[in-house]
Short mmCIF file of C-alpha atoms in Angstrom, two decimals:
data_model
loop_
_atom_site.label_atom_id
_atom_site.label_comp_id
_atom_site.label_asym_id
_atom_site.label_seq_id
_atom_site.Cartn_x
_atom_site.Cartn_y
_atom_site.Cartn_z
CA UNK A 28 79.71 83.19 104.76
CA UNK A 29 82.76 84.44 106.76
CA UNK A 30 84.00 87.45 105.68
CA UNK A 31 87.84 87.98 105.07
CA UNK A 32 88.59 89.69 108.37
CA UNK A 33 86.70 87.06 110.28
CA UNK A 34 88.74 84.61 108.26
CA UNK A 35 91.87 86.19 108.96
CA UNK A 36 90.95 86.25 112.69
CA UNK A 37 90.07 82.56 112.70
CA UNK A 38 93.34 81.86 111.26
CA UNK A 39 95.38 83.98 113.68
CA UNK A 40 93.63 82.35 116.48
CA UNK A 41 94.63 78.69 115.19
CA UNK A 42 97.86 79.15 116.59
CA UNK A 43 99.09 80.46 120.14
CA UNK A 44 101.26 83.21 119.80
CA UNK A 45 100.91 84.26 123.20
CA UNK A 46 102.35 81.15 124.51
CA UNK A 47 105.37 81.78 121.52
CA UNK A 48 105.96 85.12 123.19
CA UNK A 49 106.12 83.70 126.58
CA UNK A 50 108.38 80.97 125.53
CA UNK A 51 110.52 82.40 122.90
CA UNK A 52 110.57 85.99 123.46
CA UNK A 53 110.34 86.46 127.14
CA UNK A 54 113.29 88.59 127.12
CA UNK A 55 110.99 91.57 125.51
CA UNK A 56 108.79 91.92 128.34
CA UNK A 57 111.86 91.64 130.79
CA UNK A 58 113.40 94.63 129.16
CA UNK A 59 109.93 96.52 128.76
CA UNK A 60 110.37 96.97 124.95
CA UNK A 61 107.54 96.98 122.52
CA UNK A 62 109.57 96.15 119.49
CA UNK A 63 107.83 97.24 116.14
CA UNK A 64 110.64 97.50 113.89
CA UNK A 65 110.56 94.03 112.20
CA UNK A 66 110.97 95.47 108.79
CA UNK A 67 114.48 96.23 110.00
CA UNK A 68 115.39 93.07 111.52
CA UNK A 69 113.39 90.00 112.86
CA UNK A 70 114.05 88.77 116.43
CA UNK A 71 115.40 84.99 117.03
CA UNK A 72 113.70 82.94 119.18
CA UNK A 73 115.30 81.93 122.60
CA UNK A 74 115.30 78.13 121.17
CA UNK A 75 117.18 79.38 118.08
CA UNK A 76 119.88 80.88 119.91
CA UNK A 77 120.15 77.88 122.33
CA UNK A 78 120.29 75.37 119.32
CA UNK A 79 123.02 77.26 117.59
CA UNK A 80 125.25 77.59 120.74
CA UNK A 81 124.86 74.08 121.17
CA UNK A 82 125.63 73.35 117.70
CA UNK A 83 128.99 75.48 118.06
CA UNK A 84 129.76 74.17 121.37
CA UNK A 85 129.53 70.62 120.28
CA UNK A 86 130.17 70.61 116.69
CA UNK A 87 133.51 70.85 114.74
CA UNK A 88 133.33 73.21 111.85
CA UNK A 89 136.10 73.97 109.41
CA UNK A 90 136.90 75.76 106.07
CA UNK A 91 134.21 74.01 103.47
CA UNK A 92 137.26 73.83 100.71
CA UNK A 93 138.87 71.01 102.32
CA UNK A 94 137.98 67.49 102.52
CA UNK A 95 138.54 66.74 106.24
CA UNK A 96 135.50 65.97 108.74
CA UNK A 97 135.14 69.56 109.86
CA UNK A 98 134.97 70.72 106.34
CA UNK A 99 132.51 68.02 105.61
CA UNK A 100 130.47 69.00 108.46
CA UNK A 101 130.53 72.72 107.10
CA UNK A 102 129.54 71.72 103.48
CA UNK A 103 126.74 69.61 104.99
CA UNK A 104 125.37 72.59 106.85
CA UNK A 105 125.65 74.54 103.72
CA UNK A 106 123.78 72.04 101.66
CA UNK A 107 120.88 71.73 104.43
CA UNK A 108 120.66 75.74 104.11
CA UNK A 109 120.28 75.54 100.37
CA UNK A 110 117.70 72.77 100.59
CA UNK A 111 115.74 74.72 103.29
CA UNK A 112 115.92 78.17 101.33
CA UNK A 113 114.84 76.44 98.25
CA UNK A 114 111.83 74.82 100.10
CA UNK A 115 110.70 78.17 101.97
CA UNK A 116 110.58 79.90 98.34
CA UNK A 117 108.80 76.73 96.90
CA UNK A 118 111.59 76.73 94.26
CA UNK A 119 112.33 73.52 92.23
CA UNK A 120 115.73 72.25 92.99
CA UNK A 121 116.01 71.11 89.28
CA UNK A 122 115.57 74.74 88.15
CA UNK A 123 116.87 76.87 90.90
CA UNK A 124 120.16 77.47 92.74
CA UNK A 125 120.93 79.24 95.81
CA UNK A 126 124.09 81.48 96.18
CA UNK A 127 124.84 82.60 99.74
CA UNK A 128 126.23 86.32 100.18
CA UNK A 129 126.69 88.71 102.74
CA UNK A 130 123.09 90.09 102.49
CA UNK A 131 120.42 91.06 100.29
CA UNK A 132 122.24 93.76 98.93
CA UNK A 133 125.42 91.64 97.96
CA UNK A 134 122.87 89.19 96.31
CA UNK A 135 121.73 92.31 94.22
CA UNK A 136 125.15 93.65 93.33
CA UNK A 137 126.03 90.02 92.03
CA UNK A 138 123.36 90.42 89.25
CA UNK A 139 124.03 94.16 88.57
CA UNK A 140 127.71 93.75 88.04
CA UNK A 141 127.27 90.71 85.99
CA UNK A 142 124.02 91.36 83.86
CA UNK A 143 124.52 92.08 80.19
CA UNK A 144 123.31 95.47 80.09
CA UNK A 145 123.90 97.19 76.75
CA UNK A 146 122.32 99.72 74.33
CA UNK A 147 119.71 96.88 73.47
CA UNK A 148 119.14 95.47 77.17
CA UNK A 149 118.06 98.01 79.73
CA UNK A 150 116.56 98.46 83.13
CA UNK A 151 113.36 98.87 84.48
CA UNK A 152 112.68 99.88 88.11
CA UNK A 153 109.74 100.44 90.24
CA UNK A 154 109.57 103.53 91.94
CA UNK A 155 109.23 101.74 95.24
CA UNK A 156 112.62 99.99 95.61
CA UNK A 157 115.30 99.86 98.63
CA UNK A 158 118.22 101.83 97.35
CA UNK A 159 120.46 98.65 97.01
CA UNK A 160 117.88 97.87 93.85
CA UNK A 161 117.89 101.58 92.95
CA UNK A 162 121.94 101.38 92.77
CA UNK A 163 121.81 98.74 89.97
CA UNK A 164 120.93 101.64 87.56
CA UNK A 165 124.68 102.73 87.86
CA UNK A 166 125.89 99.67 86.35
CA UNK A 167 123.36 100.03 83.68
CA UNK A 168 124.39 103.38 82.97
CA UNK A 169 127.88 102.46 82.29
CA UNK A 170 126.74 100.62 79.30
CA UNK A 171 124.60 103.45 78.02
CA UNK A 172 121.58 100.88 78.90
CA UNK A 173 118.14 102.72 78.92
CA UNK A 174 116.80 103.15 82.36
CA UNK A 175 113.07 103.64 83.20
CA UNK A 176 111.04 103.95 86.52
CA UNK A 177 107.81 102.78 86.75
CA UNK A 178 105.52 105.52 88.81
CA UNK A 179 103.36 104.84 92.05
CA UNK A 180 99.78 106.11 92.76
CA UNK A 181 98.53 108.05 95.57
CA UNK A 182 98.43 105.04 97.70
CA UNK A 183 101.98 104.26 96.70
CA UNK A 184 100.88 100.98 94.56
CA UNK A 185 102.40 100.73 91.17
CA UNK A 186 100.32 103.12 89.19
CA UNK A 187 98.86 101.05 86.23
CA UNK A 188 101.69 98.92 86.63
CA UNK A 189 100.93 96.42 83.73
CA UNK A 190 100.43 99.13 81.29
CA UNK A 191 103.45 101.00 82.34
CA UNK A 192 105.61 98.05 82.46
CA UNK A 193 104.31 97.30 78.68
CA UNK A 194 105.27 100.70 77.59
CA UNK A 195 108.61 100.72 79.15
CA UNK A 196 109.62 97.40 77.38
CA UNK A 197 108.09 98.72 74.31
CA UNK A 198 110.34 101.57 74.43
CA UNK A 199 113.49 100.17 75.25
CA UNK A 200 113.14 96.49 74.40
CA UNK A 201 114.22 93.69 76.44
CA UNK A 202 115.20 94.53 80.18
CA UNK A 203 116.12 93.54 83.61
CA UNK A 204 112.60 94.49 85.52
CA UNK A 205 113.16 94.78 89.45
CA UNK A 206 110.73 95.31 91.98
CA UNK A 207 109.89 94.36 95.66
CA UNK A 208 107.54 91.83 96.83
CA UNK A 209 106.47 94.05 99.63
CA UNK A 210 107.42 97.74 99.87
CA UNK A 211 109.73 98.51 102.93
CA UNK A 212 108.59 101.80 103.12
CA UNK A 213 104.37 101.68 103.06
CA UNK A 214 103.99 97.83 103.48
CA UNK A 215 102.33 97.68 99.90
CA UNK A 216 102.25 94.17 98.28
CA UNK A 217 102.95 94.57 94.80
CA UNK A 218 101.31 92.24 92.31
CA UNK A 219 103.32 89.45 91.36
CA UNK A 220 101.57 88.67 88.20
CA UNK A 221 103.90 91.37 86.82
CA UNK A 222 106.71 88.46 86.92
CA UNK A 223 104.91 86.74 84.19
CA UNK A 224 103.83 89.85 82.37
CA UNK A 225 107.49 90.82 82.07
CA UNK A 226 108.87 87.42 81.03
CA UNK A 227 106.21 86.98 78.50
CA UNK A 228 107.73 90.30 76.82
CA UNK A 229 111.31 88.97 76.99
CA UNK A 230 112.45 90.26 80.24
CA UNK A 231 114.29 89.15 83.17
CA UNK A 232 112.83 90.00 86.53
CA UNK A 233 114.77 90.39 89.95
CA UNK A 234 112.27 90.22 92.71
CA UNK A 235 113.40 91.89 96.31
CA UNK A 236 111.76 89.77 98.82
CA UNK A 237 113.70 90.96 101.83
CA UNK A 238 111.25 93.32 103.35
CA UNK A 239 108.37 90.76 103.08
CA UNK A 240 109.36 88.70 106.09
CA UNK A 241 108.54 85.29 107.22
CA UNK A 242 104.66 85.70 106.39
CA UNK A 243 105.65 86.51 102.57
CA UNK A 244 104.06 84.05 100.29
CA UNK A 245 106.37 83.77 97.20
CA UNK A 246 106.17 80.50 95.36
CA UNK A 247 108.68 80.53 92.63
CA UNK A 248 106.54 77.47 91.10
CA UNK A 249 103.76 79.83 90.74
CA UNK A 250 105.75 83.11 89.98
CA UNK A 251 109.15 81.99 88.62
CA UNK A 252 111.23 85.00 88.90
CA UNK A 253 114.59 84.84 87.54
CA UNK A 254 116.26 86.18 90.52
CA UNK A 255 114.89 86.51 93.95
CA UNK A 256 117.14 88.09 96.94
CA UNK A 257 116.64 87.56 100.64
CA UNK A 258 118.59 88.26 104.27
CA UNK A 259 117.98 85.70 106.42
CA UNK A 260 117.87 87.90 109.66
CA UNK A 261 114.77 89.47 108.24
CA UNK A 262 113.10 86.04 108.09
CA UNK A 263 114.24 84.76 111.62
CA UNK A 264 116.85 87.00 113.15
CA UNK A 265 119.75 84.75 113.41
CA UNK A 266 121.93 84.46 111.77
CA UNK A 267 122.88 88.15 110.44
CA UNK A 268 125.72 88.55 107.82
CA UNK A 269 124.04 85.98 105.42
CA UNK A 270 121.84 86.55 102.55
CA UNK A 271 120.84 84.88 99.42
CA UNK A 272 120.30 84.85 95.64
CA UNK A 273 117.80 82.52 94.65
CA UNK A 274 118.23 82.18 90.79
CA UNK A 275 117.29 80.15 87.90
CA UNK A 276 120.52 77.99 86.63
CA UNK A 277 119.52 79.32 83.21
CA UNK A 278 119.72 83.01 84.25
CA UNK A 279 122.94 82.43 86.19
CA UNK A 280 124.34 81.11 82.92
CA UNK A 281 123.45 84.60 81.36
CA UNK A 282 125.37 86.51 83.65
CA UNK A 283 129.22 87.58 83.03
CA UNK A 284 131.03 87.97 86.12
CA UNK A 285 133.66 90.83 85.91
CA UNK A 286 135.99 89.03 88.02
CA UNK A 287 136.99 85.75 89.89
CA UNK A 288 137.99 84.99 93.41
CA UNK A 289 139.01 82.46 95.54
CA UNK A 290 136.26 79.60 95.74
CA UNK A 291 134.89 80.46 92.64
CA UNK A 292 137.04 78.97 89.95
CA UNK A 293 137.93 75.29 88.45
CA UNK A 294 141.23 76.58 87.60
CA UNK A 295 143.31 79.81 87.01
CA UNK A 296 146.55 80.16 85.07
CA UNK A 297 148.84 82.83 85.82
CA UNK A 298 151.34 81.90 83.02
CA UNK A 299 148.59 81.84 80.41
CA UNK A 300 146.16 84.55 81.95
CA UNK A 301 143.02 82.04 82.05
CA UNK A 302 140.53 80.89 84.38
CA UNK A 303 137.13 78.87 84.37
CA UNK A 304 134.54 79.70 86.74
CA UNK A 305 132.71 76.95 88.56
CA UNK A 306 129.21 76.04 86.91
CA UNK A 307 126.15 77.21 88.87
CA UNK A 308 126.27 78.84 92.38
CA UNK A 309 129.72 77.93 92.73
CA UNK A 310 131.02 80.58 90.52
CA UNK A 311 129.27 83.16 92.57
CA UNK A 312 130.07 82.63 95.95
CA UNK A 313 133.47 84.55 96.56
CA UNK A 314 135.91 83.52 99.21
CA UNK A 315 135.21 81.50 102.35
CA UNK A 316 131.53 81.29 103.27
CA UNK A 317 130.20 82.47 106.31
CA UNK A 318 130.03 78.39 107.35
CA UNK A 319 129.55 79.15 111.14
CA UNK A 320 126.50 81.26 110.56
CA UNK A 321 125.20 79.02 107.48
CA UNK A 322 124.78 76.42 110.00
CA UNK A 323 122.08 78.05 111.82
CA UNK A 324 119.80 78.63 108.71
CA UNK A 325 118.30 75.18 108.71
CA UNK A 326 117.21 75.74 112.31
CA UNK A 327 115.80 79.11 111.58
CA UNK A 328 113.69 77.78 108.94
CA UNK A 329 112.48 74.83 111.30
CA UNK A 330 111.76 77.61 114.02
CA UNK A 331 109.51 79.28 111.35
CA UNK A 332 107.97 76.15 110.27
CA UNK A 333 106.63 75.55 113.79
CA UNK A 334 104.26 78.67 112.90
CA UNK A 335 101.98 77.79 110.16
CA UNK A 336 102.37 80.63 107.44
CA UNK A 337 98.92 81.25 106.93
CA UNK A 338 98.35 81.68 110.79
CA UNK A 339 101.57 83.95 110.88
CA UNK A 340 100.04 86.27 107.90
CA UNK A 341 96.77 86.53 109.71
CA UNK A 342 98.28 87.48 113.02
CA UNK A 343 100.21 90.29 111.17
CA UNK A 344 97.27 91.50 109.08
CA UNK A 345 95.29 91.43 112.36
CA UNK A 346 97.79 93.64 114.22
CA UNK A 347 98.53 96.15 111.23
CA UNK A 348 94.41 96.40 110.84
CA UNK A 349 94.19 97.11 114.65
CA UNK A 350 96.65 99.92 114.42
CA UNK A 351 95.21 101.28 111.18
CA UNK A 352 91.81 101.41 113.01
CA UNK A 353 93.01 102.98 116.42
CA UNK A 354 95.44 105.36 114.62
CA UNK A 355 92.44 106.59 112.37
CA UNK A 356 90.51 107.53 115.77
CA UNK A 357 93.27 109.82 117.13
CA UNK A 358 92.71 113.54 117.23
CA UNK A 359 94.43 116.88 118.26
CA UNK A 360 92.76 119.10 120.61
CA UNK A 361 91.30 121.01 117.99
CA UNK A 362 89.56 118.01 116.58
CA UNK A 363 92.07 117.62 113.63
CA UNK A 364 93.75 114.30 112.59
CA UNK A 365 96.76 113.45 114.82
CA UNK A 366 97.93 110.81 112.08
CA UNK A 367 98.75 111.03 108.40
CA UNK A 368 99.19 107.61 106.98
CA UNK A 369 100.99 106.56 103.92
CA UNK A 370 100.03 103.74 101.69
CA UNK A 371 96.61 101.91 101.37
CA UNK A 372 94.16 103.06 103.86
CA UNK A 373 92.86 99.42 104.62
CA UNK A 374 94.51 95.94 104.46
CA UNK A 375 93.91 95.51 100.46
CA UNK A 376 97.58 94.87 99.37
CA UNK A 377 99.07 95.60 102.39
CA UNK A 378 101.59 93.51 104.76
CA UNK A 379 103.24 93.94 108.18
CA UNK A 380 104.26 97.55 107.64
CA UNK A 381 102.85 101.14 108.33
CA UNK A 382 104.60 104.43 107.55
CA UNK A 383 103.10 107.54 109.25
CA UNK A 384 103.70 110.86 110.44
CA UNK A 385 102.19 112.71 113.43
CA UNK A 386 100.67 116.02 112.81
CA UNK A 387 100.23 119.20 114.43
CA UNK A 388 97.39 121.42 115.27
CA UNK A 389 98.02 123.79 111.81
CA UNK A 390 98.26 120.22 109.97
CA UNK A 391 101.90 120.40 109.46
CA UNK A 392 104.25 117.39 110.11
CA UNK A 393 105.84 117.02 113.76
CA UNK A 394 109.24 116.08 112.84
CA UNK A 395 109.93 112.53 112.75
CA UNK A 396 113.11 112.84 115.09
CA UNK A 397 111.06 114.05 117.90
CA UNK A 398 108.78 111.20 117.68
CA UNK A 399 111.68 108.83 117.59
CA UNK A 400 113.12 110.13 120.56
CA UNK A 401 110.03 110.30 122.61
CA UNK A 402 109.68 106.68 121.43
CA UNK A 403 113.03 105.56 122.54
CA UNK A 404 112.33 107.31 125.82
CA UNK A 405 109.04 105.04 126.33
CA UNK A 406 110.67 102.06 125.21
CA UNK A 407 109.01 101.62 121.88
CA UNK A 408 111.00 100.56 118.96
CA UNK A 409 109.98 102.09 115.71
CA UNK A 410 112.04 103.73 113.01
CA UNK A 411 112.18 107.13 111.57
CA UNK A 412 113.49 108.47 108.07
CA UNK A 413 113.05 107.32 104.77
CA UNK A 414 114.16 103.70 105.24
CA UNK A 415 116.30 103.76 102.21
CA UNK A 416 113.43 104.06 99.74
CA UNK A 417 113.49 107.53 98.21
CA UNK A 418 111.30 106.71 95.55
CA UNK A 419 108.16 105.96 97.87
CA UNK A 420 109.27 108.76 100.20
CA UNK A 421 109.37 111.44 97.19
CA UNK A 422 105.91 110.13 96.13
CA UNK A 423 104.73 110.31 99.81
CA UNK A 424 105.79 113.58 100.75
CA UNK A 425 105.04 115.11 97.13
CA UNK A 426 108.89 115.70 96.59
CA UNK A 427 108.41 114.18 93.26
CA UNK A 428 106.13 117.08 92.13
CA UNK A 429 108.34 119.77 93.33
CA UNK A 430 111.57 121.32 91.82
CA UNK A 431 114.05 120.33 94.44
CA UNK A 432 116.85 119.26 91.94
CA UNK A 433 118.56 122.52 92.74
CA UNK A 434 118.76 121.39 96.53
CA UNK A 435 120.87 118.35 95.28
CA UNK A 436 123.19 120.42 93.27
CA UNK A 437 123.71 123.12 96.04
CA UNK A 438 124.24 120.52 98.99
CA UNK A 439 126.32 118.00 97.10
CA UNK A 440 128.91 117.33 99.37
CA UNK A 441 127.25 118.79 102.53
CA UNK A 442 123.83 117.04 102.42
CA UNK A 443 121.71 116.45 105.69
CA UNK A 444 118.30 116.10 106.41
CA UNK A 445 118.36 119.55 108.17
CA UNK A 446 119.67 121.54 105.18
CA UNK A 447 117.42 119.76 102.67
CA UNK A 448 114.66 120.79 104.87
CA UNK A 449 115.68 124.48 104.77
CA UNK A 450 116.33 124.33 101.25
CA UNK A 451 113.05 122.97 100.29
CA UNK A 452 111.23 125.26 102.45
CA UNK A 453 109.16 122.11 103.75
CA UNK A 454 110.80 122.02 107.15
CA UNK A 455 108.90 118.86 108.66
CA UNK A 456 107.94 116.79 105.63
CA UNK A 457 111.24 114.97 104.90
CA UNK A 458 110.86 111.45 106.62
CA UNK A 459 108.29 109.65 108.35
CA UNK A 460 107.92 107.00 111.06
CA UNK A 461 107.61 103.13 110.43
CA UNK A 462 105.93 100.72 112.34
CA UNK A 463 106.21 97.01 111.42
CA UNK A 464 105.06 93.55 113.33
CA UNK A 465 106.06 90.15 113.67
CA UNK A 466 105.39 86.92 115.21
CA UNK A 467 106.17 88.16 118.61
CA UNK A 468 104.02 91.47 118.41
CA UNK A 469 100.96 91.78 120.70
CA UNK A 470 97.99 93.96 120.80
CA UNK A 471 99.67 95.45 123.87
CA UNK A 472 102.71 96.61 121.82
CA UNK A 473 100.34 98.21 119.42
CA UNK A 474 98.52 100.14 122.25
CA UNK A 475 101.72 101.19 123.69
CA UNK A 476 102.64 102.84 120.16
CA UNK A 477 99.20 104.20 119.87
CA UNK A 478 99.67 105.77 123.44
CA UNK A 479 103.14 107.24 122.45
CA UNK A 480 101.39 108.77 119.47
CA UNK A 481 98.54 110.16 121.48
CA UNK A 482 101.07 111.63 123.87
CA UNK A 483 102.38 113.97 121.06
CA UNK A 484 99.08 115.73 120.97
CA UNK A 485 99.84 117.20 124.62
#
């Protein structure tokens, strides 16, 4: 019987990623860049850019709110983009709608500002969330709705997620539950069965799929979340400035928009102070859509479809497994570990993201800014900081167990990472480094990152 590792390797070998790199991403080798920041943005393939350029050069696209040919060309491109988005998330088009937004953040805000929070309907967040999801709590608090947070364990997984979710619901009643498919901090893949568990207890569920990237395997037929958000540039690089809220039509019907705008209404009466929103997604797409970039979405999904998703997932897992194995062997001159990893130590419940810090001889953390600068000088693209995920960062760095509230009070209006370090007395434990991989990533890219880390020991 094949082991899981062997199965993964076989799947990765079933598609020629080296040929993909040579044909679609040769610019990386020409520039000498080891790009390892796919959690921040995927890279577009050369054929995508050519196809979109030709589309713009040869096509005529106009504001889709008219009825002439140019307008209808844009409307047709939007319809194709909706269908491709539903297909990617395996969503039944009879159940789900797609609302196009500026990005995943705007999609989250659409839900947050319109959700019927009240004393009887609160909000449940996982501690592991992007700040765009964390910000939903401010809309909930305006209505005095209860807000609770599900904690993380030492490996940054949801700690007894089912039990804590049930306890929160029993304590505050039906709520909106929001959590990420994959952590943008640690790469942890959270248990999607929480969707069904929350819904069985009367909750609506929002899944943030932005950080899961193109290898994410979210089937909305299997895990029928009420709301899912994504940004297309995180899937296939081009276009930027377009995201989506994929929502059940029934869930959209429970939202109450706090305003209306051009493009969202059936009618508006100024004399009589009345209006009626369009049904479905039409009532949520404010103003003129980004119709030129929306025309690139269908070809973006077609580009992804050229790579079998199991092969892409296996390729990403193999690269991360390779990095984890190499990082574990790195030692300082005194024999102490050189790297501190955050999250699972292996590939169990882990995706294509790794957060880590480089350690000094005394075991303290080398400031991430120093490593980030060294990486930039050596053409290695990684990211430093807390990655807009304070909950996972606080748990990873132990800040959740420290009394740091006085620092927030003291530094309000004049906050910086450096001043926070001084206030906490933990000079180099605020922030980490993040490596994330994608379809174009090679083992040579991983080797360059490991060599960079090793150079920090000298």
